[in-house]
XYZ file of C-alpha atoms in Angstrom:
552
model
C 232.365 27.542 268.023
C 229.999 30.435 267.568
C 227.550 29.220 265.039
C 223.778 28.849 264.847
C 224.113 25.274 263.614
C 225.856 22.472 265.462
C 225.198 19.078 263.845
C 226.601 16.839 266.514
C 223.243 15.945 268.002
C 221.246 15.536 264.743
C 219.500 12.106 264.822
C 220.798 9.775 262.167
C 217.592 9.352 260.237
C 216.295 12.929 260.156
C 219.265 14.892 258.867
C 217.927 17.811 256.814
C 218.093 17.115 253.125
C 220.228 19.101 250.706
C 219.590 19.705 247.057
C 221.130 17.004 244.929
C 224.589 17.806 243.637
C 227.074 16.218 241.311
C 229.145 13.328 242.554
C 232.296 14.386 244.304
C 235.316 13.959 242.098
C 238.148 12.049 243.661
C 241.209 13.368 241.918
C 244.229 11.374 240.881
C 247.024 11.695 243.463
C 249.471 14.506 242.972
C 252.943 14.857 244.324
C 252.541 16.202 247.907
C 254.295 19.342 248.944
C 254.776 20.803 252.467
C 252.386 23.719 252.987
C 253.180 24.868 256.495
C 253.341 28.455 255.374
C 251.062 30.067 252.890
C 253.714 31.317 250.550
C 257.122 32.918 250.653
C 257.421 36.672 251.009
C 257.665 37.242 247.295
C 254.516 35.278 246.546
C 252.488 37.032 249.216
C 253.742 40.412 248.159
C 252.768 39.683 244.617
C 249.321 38.564 245.760
C 248.881 41.881 247.573
C 249.933 43.787 244.484
C 247.531 41.796 242.314
C 244.610 42.444 244.716
C 245.448 46.132 245.144
C 245.561 45.780 248.932
C 247.541 48.237 250.953
C 250.101 47.007 253.425
C 249.595 48.589 256.861
C 251.454 48.303 260.168
C 250.579 45.282 262.274
C 248.774 46.180 265.461
C 250.544 44.628 268.454
C 249.138 44.137 271.923
C 250.113 46.672 274.531
C 253.123 46.606 276.849
C 251.322 44.568 279.510
C 250.936 41.775 277.076
C 254.502 41.621 275.883
C 256.314 42.424 279.094
C 256.884 38.757 280.080
C 257.877 37.679 276.589
C 261.538 36.824 275.923
C 263.705 39.752 274.987
C 263.881 40.655 271.348
C 266.037 38.307 269.333
C 265.883 35.521 271.938
C 264.406 32.189 270.933
C 261.042 31.397 272.472
C 261.475 29.053 275.405
C 258.264 27.023 275.125
C 255.790 25.984 272.435
C 253.321 28.426 274.000
C 255.737 31.330 273.463
C 256.356 30.261 269.892
C 252.588 30.048 269.271
C 252.061 33.503 270.777
C 254.752 35.051 268.623
C 253.351 33.299 265.553
C 249.849 34.556 266.323
C 251.183 38.139 266.379
C 252.834 37.636 263.024
C 250.471 38.937 260.261
C 253.126 39.180 257.671
C 253.426 37.480 254.313
C 255.428 34.592 255.691
C 253.084 33.948 258.630
C 253.011 30.360 259.759
C 249.721 28.537 259.351
C 248.294 27.706 262.831
C 246.150 24.734 263.722
C 243.280 25.157 266.159
C 241.729 22.022 267.622
C 237.978 22.299 267.918
C 236.962 21.373 271.499
C 240.552 20.084 271.865
C 241.318 16.566 270.546
C 237.907 15.029 271.181
C 238.796 12.048 268.965
C 241.175 10.860 271.679
C 239.271 11.890 274.844
C 236.038 13.672 275.872
C 235.605 17.119 274.367
C 236.822 19.963 276.612
C 238.637 17.524 278.902
C 242.168 17.628 280.298
C 243.354 14.604 278.261
C 241.876 16.151 275.091
C 243.788 19.344 275.672
C 247.081 17.481 276.078
C 246.384 15.300 273.068
C 245.607 18.316 270.808
C 248.926 19.963 271.636
C 250.753 16.650 271.256
C 249.174 16.152 267.836
C 250.556 19.483 266.673
C 247.890 22.100 267.349
C 249.133 25.484 268.456
C 245.658 26.483 269.701
C 242.940 24.535 271.470
C 239.358 25.831 271.269
C 237.653 25.407 274.641
C 234.127 26.346 275.670
C 233.508 28.187 278.935
C 230.425 28.294 281.151
C 229.998 29.686 284.691
C 228.804 27.594 287.644
C 226.252 28.794 290.160
C 229.075 29.863 292.511
C 230.832 31.791 289.754
C 233.618 29.414 288.719
C 234.516 29.180 284.977
C 234.430 25.528 283.868
C 234.791 23.839 280.482
C 231.378 23.016 278.961
C 230.055 23.654 275.477
C 226.367 23.623 276.220
C 224.488 25.646 278.835
C 223.449 22.277 280.270
C 225.521 19.241 281.325
C 223.111 16.756 279.723
C 224.900 15.982 276.465
C 228.502 15.562 277.711
C 228.083 14.102 281.209
C 225.972 11.632 283.248
C 224.155 14.574 284.906
C 221.328 16.895 283.999
C 220.613 20.593 284.491
C 222.009 23.999 283.608
C 225.607 24.690 284.444
C 224.714 27.972 286.134
C 222.295 26.120 288.390
C 224.977 23.735 289.668
C 227.833 24.513 292.055
C 231.365 23.602 291.267
C 231.137 20.752 293.762
C 228.111 19.363 291.958
C 229.747 19.714 288.553
C 232.860 17.924 289.864
C 230.832 14.811 290.650
C 229.837 14.344 287.016
C 231.563 11.958 284.648
C 232.299 13.033 281.048
C 231.070 11.049 278.083
C 233.472 10.013 275.352
C 234.152 12.139 272.307
C 231.407 14.569 271.413
C 229.077 13.116 273.992
C 225.416 12.256 273.475
C 223.043 9.964 275.298
C 224.640 6.805 273.924
C 228.312 7.874 274.216
C 230.190 5.726 276.751
C 230.960 7.251 280.168
C 234.605 7.811 281.060
C 236.323 8.478 284.346
C 237.193 12.049 283.269
C 235.712 14.992 285.165
C 234.781 18.498 284.075
C 237.891 20.726 284.334
C 237.875 24.263 285.620
C 239.210 26.930 283.293
C 242.086 27.409 285.719
C 243.144 23.788 285.379
C 242.916 23.996 281.624
C 245.006 27.187 281.524
C 247.711 25.624 283.677
C 247.885 22.689 281.246
C 248.195 25.146 278.262
C 250.615 27.536 279.925
C 253.770 26.114 278.307
C 252.093 24.181 275.527
C 250.046 26.630 273.439
C 247.150 29.022 273.199
C 243.452 28.705 274.195
C 240.574 30.096 272.200
C 238.008 30.984 274.871
C 234.753 30.221 273.073
C 231.393 31.172 274.562
C 233.231 33.010 277.297
C 232.584 36.655 276.387
C 229.673 37.043 278.877
C 232.090 35.784 281.602
C 235.109 37.770 280.452
C 235.725 39.312 283.826
C 235.770 35.968 285.611
C 237.947 34.620 282.828
C 240.323 37.526 283.080
C 240.768 36.855 286.779
C 241.687 33.216 286.007
C 244.218 34.299 283.356
C 245.865 36.668 285.775
C 245.958 34.190 288.616
C 247.432 31.407 286.448
C 249.909 33.661 284.622
C 248.322 32.852 281.248
C 247.182 36.256 279.977
C 249.113 35.686 276.754
C 247.700 32.162 276.366
C 244.043 33.100 276.414
C 242.375 34.353 273.223
C 239.121 36.206 273.930
C 236.599 36.335 271.108
C 233.132 37.678 270.397
C 230.995 39.408 267.832
C 229.953 42.055 270.401
C 229.564 45.726 269.476
C 232.919 47.324 268.899
C 232.549 49.965 271.691
C 231.950 47.138 274.189
C 234.987 45.292 272.965
C 237.214 48.373 273.010
C 236.122 49.285 276.518
C 237.238 45.830 277.679
C 240.527 46.002 275.768
C 241.327 49.440 277.124
C 240.755 48.418 280.731
C 242.406 44.975 280.459
C 245.798 45.771 278.949
C 247.368 42.751 277.453
C 244.125 40.940 276.606
C 244.464 39.038 273.341
C 241.324 39.425 271.308
C 239.812 37.996 268.123
C 236.607 39.295 266.536
C 233.888 37.221 264.809
C 232.737 38.769 261.540
C 230.021 37.837 259.034
C 228.083 39.907 256.529
C 225.877 41.129 259.359
C 228.703 43.044 261.071
C 231.230 43.633 258.277
C 231.432 47.311 259.241
C 233.171 46.343 262.478
C 236.499 46.141 260.690
C 236.256 49.881 259.970
C 235.036 50.605 263.470
C 238.178 49.158 265.047
C 240.252 51.672 263.098
C 243.976 51.407 263.672
C 243.454 49.279 266.851
C 242.692 46.002 265.025
C 242.157 42.662 266.787
C 244.918 40.071 266.474
C 242.613 37.959 264.289
C 239.201 37.788 262.681
C 237.080 34.640 262.681
C 235.493 34.963 259.248
C 232.321 32.928 258.790
C 230.379 32.642 255.523
C 227.861 30.224 254.135
C 228.350 31.432 250.593
C 231.439 32.549 248.675
C 229.251 35.388 247.406
C 229.215 36.948 250.886
C 231.126 40.208 251.285
C 233.346 38.718 253.927
C 234.373 35.915 251.528
C 235.470 38.295 248.787
C 239.094 39.043 248.157
C 239.074 42.846 248.686
C 237.620 42.398 252.232
C 239.947 39.545 253.097
C 242.986 41.414 251.765
C 242.171 44.281 254.031
C 241.674 42.079 257.085
C 244.843 40.090 256.372
C 246.950 43.256 256.059
C 246.742 43.811 259.823
C 245.198 40.687 261.414
C 245.111 36.985 260.928
C 242.168 35.354 259.137
C 240.722 32.389 261.078
C 238.578 29.890 259.161
C 236.453 27.005 260.433
C 236.225 23.740 258.530
C 234.272 21.485 260.875
C 231.030 21.406 258.883
C 229.160 23.035 256.011
C 228.156 26.723 256.331
C 231.180 28.020 258.265
C 233.348 28.459 255.129
C 230.586 27.538 252.705
C 231.389 23.883 251.778
C 235.129 23.991 252.428
C 235.161 21.399 255.194
C 237.500 18.833 256.733
C 235.694 16.020 254.887
C 235.923 17.816 251.540
C 239.630 18.386 252.224
C 240.302 14.740 252.882
C 238.929 13.899 249.416
C 240.725 16.780 247.790
C 242.557 19.480 249.834
C 241.842 21.894 246.926
C 238.163 21.778 247.883
C 238.875 22.896 251.486
C 242.104 23.554 253.336
C 244.162 24.463 250.302
C 241.490 26.710 248.875
C 241.166 28.634 252.129
C 244.914 29.211 252.384
C 245.389 30.173 248.774
C 242.269 32.169 247.969
C 240.735 33.323 251.259
C 243.857 34.586 253.092
C 243.363 32.049 255.870
C 246.310 31.632 258.304
C 244.487 29.854 261.153
C 242.314 26.778 260.565
C 240.020 25.367 263.230
C 239.443 21.682 262.503
C 237.946 18.530 263.847
C 240.761 16.560 262.160
C 243.932 17.843 263.787
C 246.116 14.876 262.825
C 244.866 14.919 259.180
C 245.370 18.668 258.887
C 248.827 18.485 260.352
C 249.684 15.650 257.937
C 248.464 17.753 255.044
C 250.613 20.680 256.183
C 253.669 18.360 256.191
C 252.972 16.351 253.047
C 250.219 17.911 250.971
C 248.214 14.663 251.234
C 244.578 14.661 252.368
C 243.639 11.084 253.240
C 246.321 8.915 251.581
C 245.845 5.230 250.856
C 248.428 3.102 252.709
C 251.266 1.958 250.509
C 250.171 -1.120 248.599
C 246.652 -0.794 249.915
C 243.274 -0.712 248.170
C 240.412 1.661 248.962
C 236.860 1.197 247.691
C 234.403 4.066 248.038
C 231.155 2.987 249.537
C 229.102 4.487 246.708
C 230.954 2.470 244.062
C 229.013 -0.766 244.707
C 228.123 -3.009 241.733
C 224.814 -2.278 239.973
C 221.636 -4.248 240.123
C 219.286 -5.068 242.994
C 219.947 -8.636 244.038
C 223.114 -8.722 241.976
C 225.384 -5.919 243.159
C 223.471 -4.890 246.241
C 220.343 -5.580 248.279
C 218.480 -2.696 249.897
C 215.270 -3.150 251.830
C 213.899 0.231 250.698
C 213.587 0.692 246.894
C 213.990 4.469 247.182
C 217.148 6.469 248.033
C 216.130 8.267 251.235
C 219.327 10.291 251.474
C 220.317 13.608 249.942
C 222.450 12.609 246.946
C 220.781 11.159 243.871
C 224.008 9.948 242.301
C 222.713 6.592 241.000
C 219.145 7.068 239.738
C 216.932 4.027 239.887
C 218.986 2.334 242.616
C 217.724 2.266 246.194
C 221.014 2.454 248.103
C 220.949 5.547 250.322
C 223.841 7.786 249.198
C 224.393 10.978 251.166
C 226.560 14.035 251.609
C 227.993 14.310 255.110
C 229.681 17.753 255.209
C 231.598 16.996 251.990
C 232.008 13.199 252.326
C 230.048 10.940 250.068
C 228.862 8.002 252.144
C 226.043 5.462 252.529
C 223.414 5.817 255.249
C 220.208 4.245 256.459
C 222.011 0.916 256.905
C 219.611 -1.854 257.834
C 219.961 -5.499 258.829
C 219.642 -7.892 255.897
C 221.151 -5.546 253.335
C 224.429 -6.132 251.504
C 226.826 -4.446 249.046
C 229.235 -5.961 246.572
C 232.363 -4.386 245.107
C 235.040 -5.146 242.555
C 238.546 -4.821 244.011
C 241.799 -5.012 242.117
C 244.577 -6.457 244.312
C 248.012 -5.083 243.313
C 250.075 -7.884 244.859
C 249.494 -11.295 246.300
C 249.499 -11.170 250.075
C 247.425 -11.009 253.263
C 245.196 -7.954 253.621
C 243.250 -6.602 256.611
C 239.845 -5.017 256.136
C 238.942 -1.709 257.708
C 235.920 0.504 257.228
C 235.585 4.278 257.642
C 232.307 4.800 259.411
C 230.312 7.076 261.709
C 227.432 6.778 264.111
C 226.208 8.534 267.286
C 224.699 5.285 268.496
C 226.025 2.446 270.669
C 225.743 -0.207 269.482
C 226.064 1.326 266.031
C 225.769 -1.864 264.014
C 227.762 -4.799 262.654
C 228.915 -6.158 259.305
C 230.444 -9.286 257.792
C 233.111 -9.542 255.113
C 233.358 -12.115 252.330
C 235.433 -12.461 249.199
C 234.661 -14.158 245.895
C 231.354 -15.660 247.064
C 233.092 -17.307 249.994
C 231.814 -17.757 253.523
C 231.248 -14.514 255.454
C 233.430 -13.569 258.405
C 232.130 -13.396 261.902
C 230.191 -10.162 262.557
C 232.407 -7.098 263.201
C 231.031 -4.419 265.535
C 230.951 -0.807 264.295
C 232.066 1.512 267.062
C 230.282 4.745 267.870
C 232.057 7.893 266.788
C 229.659 9.909 268.984
C 228.564 11.828 265.919
C 226.455 11.305 262.813
C 228.951 13.051 260.540
C 232.350 12.500 262.178
C 233.846 9.396 260.594
C 236.899 7.358 261.552
C 238.780 4.422 260.150
C 237.977 1.265 262.170
C 240.112 -1.867 261.828
C 237.995 -5.015 261.562
C 240.525 -7.683 262.554
C 239.446 -9.646 259.444
C 242.333 -10.738 257.289
C 242.384 -12.629 253.985
C 245.107 -13.871 251.711
C 244.330 -12.557 248.213
C 246.078 -13.187 244.954
C 247.034 -10.406 242.606
C 244.167 -9.468 240.275
C 240.387 -8.903 240.414
C 238.231 -10.041 243.312
C 234.728 -9.393 244.615
C 234.171 -8.076 248.120
C 230.824 -8.240 249.935
C 229.882 -6.241 253.015
C 226.861 -7.840 254.644
C 224.678 -6.448 257.428
C 223.429 -9.193 259.782
C 219.641 -9.143 260.084
C 219.753 -9.818 263.826
C 221.947 -6.804 264.636
C 220.830 -3.237 265.241
C 222.052 -1.162 262.263
C 222.253 2.608 262.188
C 225.573 3.817 260.839
C 227.214 5.436 257.826
C 229.856 3.901 255.555
C 232.401 6.086 253.780
C 234.801 3.537 252.370
C 236.304 0.063 252.737
C 240.102 -0.236 252.889
C 242.347 -3.263 252.428
C 245.803 -2.840 253.971
C 248.660 -5.260 253.288
C 249.602 -7.091 256.495
C 253.218 -6.219 255.979
C 252.284 -2.493 256.373
C 250.544 -3.132 259.669
C 247.137 -2.984 261.181
C 244.897 -0.359 259.557
C 244.295 2.790 261.446
C 247.705 3.313 263.052
C 249.515 6.485 262.226
C 252.654 4.564 261.247
C 250.678 2.913 258.389
C 250.312 6.110 256.430
C 252.566 6.304 253.481
C 252.093 9.160 250.959
C 252.053 7.652 247.478
C 254.826 9.806 245.976
C 257.079 9.904 249.042
C 256.609 11.188 252.510
C 257.883 14.146 254.478
C 259.377 14.090 258.006
C 257.484 15.618 260.878
C 257.809 19.401 260.964
C 260.405 20.987 263.209
C 260.053 24.478 264.751
C 261.097 27.073 262.266
C 261.108 24.645 259.321
C 257.898 25.301 257.468
C 258.641 27.154 254.249
C 256.854 26.300 251.038
C 259.476 26.093 248.299
C 257.028 26.195 245.416
C 253.302 26.783 245.165
C 250.933 27.664 242.370
C 248.808 30.705 243.179
C 245.722 31.586 241.104
C 244.703 35.098 240.377
C 240.984 34.914 241.222
C 240.066 37.689 238.818
C 241.773 36.037 235.838
C 242.224 32.390 236.670
C 245.861 32.683 235.626
C 248.387 30.548 237.534
C 251.502 32.112 238.887
C 254.254 29.882 240.249
C 256.618 31.032 242.992
């Protein structure tokens, strides 16, 4: 990702503070709807009329790029061919595409071969991979200019030969000094492109300085149509490359600093624009600009953390898709979303649900602890040291993690108590949604109704301060229908440095918390998407200038 801020390595206790804001509203569930496409042709056409945007011809890559595509009218033979055709579709019925940030790093090390395979298997059409060049000129997958964060080695990538890089072991997830080592090795770009060849597209991040070496790899592996070059380089530099490398697929990065680049490309527009804005007041976030871009290119939005699409993030979307993913599709002309939550985004595209509670389950938000020091909670520090002052006078540390409201600064000896309303008598398993870049991250105990606490449950590292995941505890309790109290205790003899988003109780009959099969959308569920079946039957569109809903 091209951005000046990457929060993955921010130490847990020194995250920059944000001004206090109102508590995030967690809306009542609404009936989910599939949202694989933005709108039908009539809706999109109406939106263009409302905005005053002109419809122009879609710029298509040159003959060299389309020569090996199936003949017109023939069905695409592979998922990669379908993704390529979809990428070139800038029309009103364009399919929404999913881009997996650093591939599926939640399943395997970022930028690794298993992460690439997992991202495509989870539904992404595009994987975003980062490219660096070794000392002997071989493109390899590495986000940073050094190998320190993601491997067991040290040093700059361009100071190490391919042989030296090959000896390194990748760290799990997003890496970091305390992330566990795996047996995975650093892939070459050639290896990655061979994996993607029939599966999907690759966004070649950080690779513009090495575009010639990358181009050679794409040609040698037969993946020219799979690779998506991108940069924010001066337009003449970009156009010189495109004119001499026919068939190159290119996306341009645009912010308010280079908004004039859209005009500079003239009729020869890139296939997409990555539009980044930290405020909806930015020119590039305004509808006239976005309508113009969307008339001939795709709009790519990033939702991994704050400041890429203002505060429209993955975490905000899980609470309420209208605060993130849905807003981008409906109001910002987005047709490609790069996300750190591929499975959740794909689920939302199928069902309209952000982070649904399992059927018959109970979810308690971490910030909804009972009031009163020594009664509802015990915190060792009387002041709230985090960035959300939601409960004045109470010392529990409530924070905003890129749109999620969670508790931080967890310390041994502290505890939190909650009221829970059990809907049906039965056995429930406890899970917590948590995050921490540390290993060990911490531990907690669970007790109900002033009973004895469970054995300590370890909190697993998520290899990131802000990237949370649901972690089953293995603790089960039989609970009768009605009100109960739940206490989460932090053992004093355990290291504690983690964040808590929520506690979830899942009926044992549903299954162990955290498995994909557990998820049941409250008002019904939708089957997995099938190729070609992704039309939205009915969607409410808001006219931004009037706030008037229009239903297709």
